[in-house]
Amino acid sequence: MRLLIINGSPRGSRSNSLVIANHFLRGIKASLQNNLQLEVLNLIEEHAILSDVTEKIAVADKVLFAFPLYVDSMPGLVMELFESLYNLKGKLSGKEFLFSIQCGFPETLNLRFVERYLQKLAGRLGADYVGCISRGGMEGARFLSEDSEVLQRYRELGEIYGKTGKLDKDLLGKIAHPERIPLAAKAIALALSPAGIFDKYWNRQLKANGVYKRRNDRPYEE
């Protein structure tokens, strides 16, 4: 199997998307052992020469595109790559496209619109659509323990894919849970929100970037 993994996150090698893809890949490696030819690209480092990326797609058997939700869609560099693939239209028959998308929003529902687009994209390009791995609440994926349940499921999904060439539907559903946050949980979160317990992560990010004291600035307010 010649597998190409394209990480479309602007964070590149420091991204949650790559962490997730690597756990899926570990499962594939466990099942295929030495029968795998692999290349991993960080698109943020390669997108200046998209022709090189498309050439690698053209010779791969299977391509995994991994990226985060950006403004209800995808990063611009990913869209630019997808648009460039129309130059390969008619040359992708028999190639398998699969996707791993994630977001920081807790509900996987936010990703379903992008998922439907990706299915249509593969069909329009003439590639085989294997499926899409979708998961909300993954902004902190790079901080998760190796033993976390969700990362174990990504590895298990990869192992099954390596053996069967298919994404297990039951595991996809478990990874995607919760599709929606239950009403009771929303009510509890709303009640706790004034205490600031949900601000801790973002406050750390603000402090790390030296802008915590300016967090309430309104530069465009008259």
mmCIF file of C-alpha atoms in Angstrom:
data_model
loop_
_atom_site.group_PDB
_atom_site.id
_atom_site.type_symbol
_atom_site.label_atom_id
_atom_site.label_comp_id
_atom_site.label_asym_id
_atom_site.label_seq_id
_atom_site.Cartn_x
_atom_site.Cartn_y
_atom_site.Cartn_z
ATOM 1 C CA MET A 1 0.000 0.000 0.000
ATOM 2 C CA ARG A 2 1.312 3.437 -0.971
ATOM 3 C CA LEU A 3 -0.257 5.795 1.531
ATOM 4 C CA LEU A 4 0.093 9.571 1.437
ATOM 5 C CA ILE A 5 -1.006 11.569 4.488
ATOM 6 C CA ILE A 6 -1.542 15.284 3.948
ATOM 7 C CA ASN A 7 -1.832 17.382 7.086
ATOM 8 C CA GLY A 8 -3.722 20.531 6.135
ATOM 9 C CA SER A 9 -3.530 22.304 9.479
ATOM 10 C CA PRO A 10 -1.778 25.701 9.462
ATOM 11 C CA ARG A 11 -0.107 24.581 12.709
ATOM 12 C CA GLY A 12 1.841 22.011 10.724
ATOM 13 C CA SER A 13 3.864 19.574 12.823
ATOM 14 C CA ARG A 14 2.407 21.035 16.056
ATOM 15 C CA SER A 15 -1.197 20.408 15.066
ATOM 16 C CA ASN A 16 -3.997 18.349 16.550
ATOM 17 C CA SER A 17 -4.755 17.074 13.046
ATOM 18 C CA LEU A 18 -1.322 15.457 12.782
ATOM 19 C CA VAL A 19 -1.595 13.930 16.265
ATOM 20 C CA ILE A 20 -4.903 12.330 15.290
ATOM 21 C CA ALA A 21 -3.615 11.141 11.909
ATOM 22 C CA ASN A 22 -0.557 9.591 13.558
ATOM 23 C CA HIS A 23 -2.706 7.521 15.913
ATOM 24 C CA PHE A 24 -4.793 6.298 12.975
ATOM 25 C CA LEU A 25 -1.525 5.533 11.177
ATOM 26 C CA ARG A 26 -0.201 3.526 14.131
ATOM 27 C CA GLY A 27 -3.185 1.240 13.770
ATOM 28 C CA ILE A 28 -2.520 0.803 10.057
ATOM 29 C CA LYS A 29 1.126 -0.021 10.720
ATOM 30 C CA ALA A 30 0.137 -2.612 13.322
ATOM 31 C CA SER A 31 -1.935 -4.487 10.749
ATOM 32 C CA LEU A 32 0.210 -4.046 7.630
ATOM 33 C CA GLN A 33 3.631 -4.379 9.248
ATOM 34 C CA ASN A 34 6.112 -4.063 6.346
ATOM 35 C CA ASN A 35 3.557 -3.799 3.521
ATOM 36 C CA LEU A 36 3.288 -0.025 3.710
ATOM 37 C CA GLN A 37 4.981 2.722 1.720
ATOM 38 C CA LEU A 38 4.282 5.930 3.603
ATOM 39 C CA GLU A 39 4.796 9.645 3.156
ATOM 40 C CA VAL A 40 3.502 12.383 5.459
ATOM 41 C CA LEU A 41 3.308 15.988 4.250
ATOM 42 C CA ASN A 42 2.616 19.131 6.253
ATOM 43 C CA LEU A 43 0.804 21.247 3.692
ATOM 44 C CA ILE A 44 1.843 24.520 5.347
ATOM 45 C CA GLU A 45 5.426 23.638 4.356
ATOM 46 C CA GLU A 46 4.570 22.384 0.868
ATOM 47 C CA HIS A 47 1.678 24.495 -0.444
ATOM 48 C CA ALA A 48 3.940 27.035 -2.157
ATOM 49 C CA ILE A 49 4.679 24.326 -4.733
ATOM 50 C CA LEU A 50 1.303 22.623 -5.063
ATOM 51 C CA SER A 51 2.355 20.889 -8.270
ATOM 52 C CA ASP A 52 4.753 18.749 -6.211
ATOM 53 C CA VAL A 53 1.923 17.792 -3.854
ATOM 54 C CA THR A 54 -0.445 16.891 -6.677
ATOM 55 C CA GLU A 55 2.260 14.766 -8.299
ATOM 56 C CA LYS A 56 2.579 12.784 -5.078
ATOM 57 C CA ILE A 57 -1.186 12.346 -4.950
ATOM 58 C CA ALA A 58 -1.110 11.080 -8.527
ATOM 59 C CA VAL A 59 1.251 8.199 -7.658
ATOM 60 C CA ALA A 60 -0.267 7.249 -4.280
ATOM 61 C CA ASP A 61 -2.740 4.395 -3.879
ATOM 62 C CA LYS A 62 -4.537 5.996 -0.947
ATOM 63 C CA VAL A 63 -4.559 9.563 0.350
ATOM 64 C CA LEU A 64 -5.609 10.665 3.828
ATOM 65 C CA PHE A 65 -6.412 14.376 4.083
ATOM 66 C CA ALA A 66 -6.396 15.599 7.699
ATOM 67 C CA PHE A 67 -7.395 19.120 8.682
ATOM 68 C CA PRO A 68 -9.377 21.154 11.230
ATOM 69 C CA LEU A 69 -12.623 23.020 10.792
ATOM 70 C CA TYR A 70 -11.917 26.652 9.887
ATOM 71 C CA VAL A 71 -14.735 29.207 9.877
ATOM 72 C CA ASP A 72 -17.307 26.422 9.369
ATOM 73 C CA SER A 73 -15.287 25.005 6.485
ATOM 74 C CA MET A 74 -11.581 24.343 5.941
ATOM 75 C CA PRO A 75 -8.233 26.193 5.944
ATOM 76 C CA GLY A 76 -7.591 28.185 2.782
ATOM 77 C CA LEU A 77 -4.475 26.168 1.931
ATOM 78 C CA VAL A 78 -6.598 22.994 1.924
ATOM 79 C CA MET A 79 -9.175 24.553 -0.385
ATOM 80 C CA GLU A 80 -6.364 25.716 -2.663
ATOM 81 C CA LEU A 81 -5.074 22.147 -2.834
ATOM 82 C CA PHE A 82 -8.528 20.739 -3.575
ATOM 83 C CA GLU A 83 -9.024 23.249 -6.379
ATOM 84 C CA SER A 84 -5.663 22.282 -7.872
ATOM 85 C CA LEU A 85 -6.741 18.634 -7.954
ATOM 86 C CA TYR A 86 -9.145 19.384 -10.780
ATOM 87 C CA ASN A 87 -6.036 19.293 -12.980
ATOM 88 C CA LEU A 88 -5.928 15.567 -12.183
ATOM 89 C CA LYS A 89 -9.570 14.959 -13.025
ATOM 90 C CA GLY A 90 -9.796 11.739 -15.000
ATOM 91 C CA LYS A 91 -6.460 10.511 -13.624
ATOM 92 C CA LEU A 92 -7.620 9.576 -10.119
ATOM 93 C CA SER A 93 -9.724 6.549 -10.977
ATOM 94 C CA GLY A 94 -9.016 3.708 -8.542
ATOM 95 C CA LYS A 95 -7.322 5.956 -6.008
ATOM 96 C CA GLU A 96 -8.853 6.054 -2.558
ATOM 97 C CA PHE A 97 -9.490 9.297 -0.704
ATOM 98 C CA LEU A 98 -10.260 9.337 2.997
ATOM 99 C CA PHE A 99 -10.511 12.252 5.365
ATOM 100 C CA SER A 100 -9.938 13.025 9.037
ATOM 101 C CA ILE A 101 -11.534 16.250 10.225
ATOM 102 C CA GLN A 102 -11.917 17.676 13.698
ATOM 103 C CA CYS A 103 -12.821 20.849 15.526
ATOM 104 C CA GLY A 104 -12.696 22.434 18.956
ATOM 105 C CA PHE A 105 -16.469 22.764 19.163
ATOM 106 C CA PRO A 106 -17.781 19.927 21.351
ATOM 107 C CA GLU A 107 -20.490 18.765 18.926
ATOM 108 C CA THR A 108 -19.419 16.681 15.916
ATOM 109 C CA LEU A 109 -22.533 17.993 14.171
ATOM 110 C CA ASN A 110 -20.489 21.073 13.216
ATOM 111 C CA LEU A 111 -18.397 18.951 10.848
ATOM 112 C CA ARG A 112 -21.148 17.211 8.888
ATOM 113 C CA PHE A 113 -21.512 19.928 6.248
ATOM 114 C CA VAL A 114 -17.810 19.696 5.412
ATOM 115 C CA GLU A 115 -18.066 15.910 5.396
ATOM 116 C CA ARG A 116 -20.783 15.995 2.733
ATOM 117 C CA TYR A 117 -18.685 18.365 0.642
ATOM 118 C CA LEU A 118 -15.700 16.006 0.826
ATOM 119 C CA GLN A 119 -17.795 13.075 -0.360
ATOM 120 C CA LYS A 120 -18.976 15.092 -3.352
ATOM 121 C CA LEU A 121 -15.433 16.317 -4.022
ATOM 122 C CA ALA A 122 -14.013 12.804 -4.272
ATOM 123 C CA GLY A 123 -16.802 11.798 -6.654
ATOM 124 C CA ARG A 124 -16.327 14.829 -8.878
ATOM 125 C CA LEU A 125 -12.593 14.176 -9.092
ATOM 126 C CA GLY A 126 -13.183 10.533 -9.996
ATOM 127 C CA ALA A 127 -11.520 9.119 -6.867
ATOM 128 C CA ASP A 128 -13.038 6.479 -4.596
ATOM 129 C CA TYR A 129 -14.460 7.942 -1.385
ATOM 130 C CA VAL A 130 -13.578 5.641 1.527
ATOM 131 C CA GLY A 131 -15.095 7.792 4.255
ATOM 132 C CA CYS A 132 -14.539 10.581 6.737
ATOM 133 C CA ILE A 133 -13.471 10.370 10.389
ATOM 134 C CA SER A 134 -15.146 13.244 12.229
ATOM 135 C CA ARG A 135 -14.736 14.334 15.824
ATOM 136 C CA GLY A 136 -15.608 17.460 17.811
ATOM 137 C CA GLY A 137 -13.947 18.650 21.003
ATOM 138 C CA MET A 138 -10.407 17.962 19.797
ATOM 139 C CA GLU A 139 -8.692 21.333 20.250
ATOM 140 C CA GLY A 140 -6.631 19.715 23.011
ATOM 141 C CA ALA A 141 -5.816 16.476 21.159
ATOM 142 C CA ARG A 142 -2.082 17.144 21.339
ATOM 143 C CA PHE A 143 -2.321 17.193 25.141
ATOM 144 C CA LEU A 144 -4.213 13.899 25.486
ATOM 145 C CA SER A 145 -2.672 10.842 27.091
ATOM 146 C CA GLU A 146 -1.671 7.958 24.836
ATOM 147 C CA ASP A 147 -4.170 5.868 26.778
ATOM 148 C CA SER A 148 -7.116 8.201 26.228
ATOM 149 C CA GLU A 149 -10.180 6.390 24.963
ATOM 150 C CA VAL A 150 -10.626 8.460 21.830
ATOM 151 C CA LEU A 151 -7.009 8.025 20.661
ATOM 152 C CA GLN A 152 -7.268 4.297 21.297
ATOM 153 C CA ARG A 153 -10.304 4.273 19.023
ATOM 154 C CA TYR A 154 -8.403 6.070 16.276
ATOM 155 C CA ARG A 155 -5.705 3.392 16.506
ATOM 156 C CA GLU A 156 -8.297 0.620 16.445
ATOM 157 C CA LEU A 157 -9.986 2.219 13.438
ATOM 158 C CA GLY A 158 -6.637 2.359 11.638
ATOM 159 C CA GLU A 159 -5.912 -1.278 12.374
ATOM 160 C CA ILE A 160 -9.267 -2.371 10.966
ATOM 161 C CA TYR A 161 -8.751 -0.155 7.933
ATOM 162 C CA GLY A 162 -5.330 -1.704 7.343
ATOM 163 C CA LYS A 163 -6.877 -5.180 7.361
ATOM 164 C CA THR A 164 -10.095 -4.513 5.436
ATOM 165 C CA GLY A 165 -9.595 -1.276 3.512
ATOM 166 C CA LYS A 166 -12.771 0.074 5.127
ATOM 167 C CA LEU A 167 -13.622 2.445 7.965
ATOM 168 C CA ASP A 168 -15.642 0.600 10.598
ATOM 169 C CA LYS A 169 -19.040 2.318 10.935
ATOM 170 C CA ASP A 170 -19.504 1.437 14.603
ATOM 171 C CA LEU A 171 -16.124 2.914 15.500
ATOM 172 C CA LEU A 172 -16.808 6.021 13.422
ATOM 173 C CA GLY A 173 -19.952 6.526 15.479
ATOM 174 C CA LYS A 174 -18.116 6.068 18.772
ATOM 175 C CA ILE A 175 -15.376 8.489 17.733
ATOM 176 C CA ALA A 176 -17.994 11.053 16.684
ATOM 177 C CA HIS A 177 -19.855 10.934 20.012
ATOM 178 C CA PRO A 178 -21.335 13.289 21.067
ATOM 179 C CA GLU A 179 -23.053 14.350 17.877
ATOM 180 C CA ARG A 180 -25.004 16.846 19.968
ATOM 181 C CA ILE A 181 -24.598 17.960 23.570
ATOM 182 C CA PRO A 182 -27.622 16.774 25.627
ATOM 183 C CA LEU A 183 -29.929 19.548 26.826
ATOM 184 C CA ALA A 184 -29.219 18.717 30.474
ATOM 185 C CA ALA A 185 -25.474 19.122 29.911
ATOM 186 C CA LYS A 186 -26.046 22.439 28.139
ATOM 187 C CA ALA A 187 -28.078 23.692 31.089
ATOM 188 C CA ILE A 188 -25.323 22.737 33.533
ATOM 189 C CA ALA A 189 -22.666 24.422 31.381
ATOM 190 C CA LEU A 190 -24.761 27.580 31.162
ATOM 191 C CA ALA A 191 -25.111 27.659 34.940
ATOM 192 C CA LEU A 192 -21.374 27.159 35.511
ATOM 193 C CA SER A 193 -20.170 29.556 32.820
ATOM 194 C CA PRO A 194 -20.208 32.722 35.001
ATOM 195 C CA ALA A 195 -17.688 31.045 37.328
ATOM 196 C CA GLY A 196 -15.115 31.183 34.511
ATOM 197 C CA ILE A 197 -14.180 27.496 34.614
ATOM 198 C CA PHE A 198 -14.480 27.226 30.828
ATOM 199 C CA ASP A 199 -12.101 30.155 30.304
ATOM 200 C CA LYS A 200 -8.984 28.523 31.758
ATOM 201 C CA TYR A 201 -7.645 27.098 28.500
ATOM 202 C CA TRP A 202 -8.168 30.326 26.561
ATOM 203 C CA ASN A 203 -6.721 32.406 29.388
ATOM 204 C CA ARG A 204 -3.556 30.280 29.205
ATOM 205 C CA GLN A 205 -3.370 30.925 25.472
ATOM 206 C CA LEU A 206 -3.825 34.667 25.987
ATOM 207 C CA LYS A 207 -1.093 34.762 28.631
ATOM 208 C CA ALA A 208 1.267 32.692 26.480
ATOM 209 C CA ASN A 209 0.878 35.268 23.712
ATOM 210 C CA GLY A 210 1.227 38.244 26.056
ATOM 211 C CA VAL A 211 -2.245 39.657 25.428
ATOM 212 C CA TYR A 212 -4.163 38.613 28.533
ATOM 213 C CA LYS A 213 -4.490 42.203 29.798
ATOM 214 C CA ARG A 214 -5.946 43.241 26.449
ATOM 215 C CA ARG A 215 -8.538 40.468 26.258
ATOM 216 C CA ASN A 216 -11.451 42.896 26.629
ATOM 217 C CA ASP A 217 -10.180 45.481 24.141
ATOM 218 C CA ARG A 218 -12.661 46.709 21.530
ATOM 219 C CA PRO A 219 -10.484 48.547 18.985
ATOM 220 C CA TYR A 220 -13.290 49.092 16.463
ATOM 221 C CA GLU A 221 -15.864 50.359 18.922
ATOM 222 C CA GLU A 222 -16.695 54.026 18.494
#
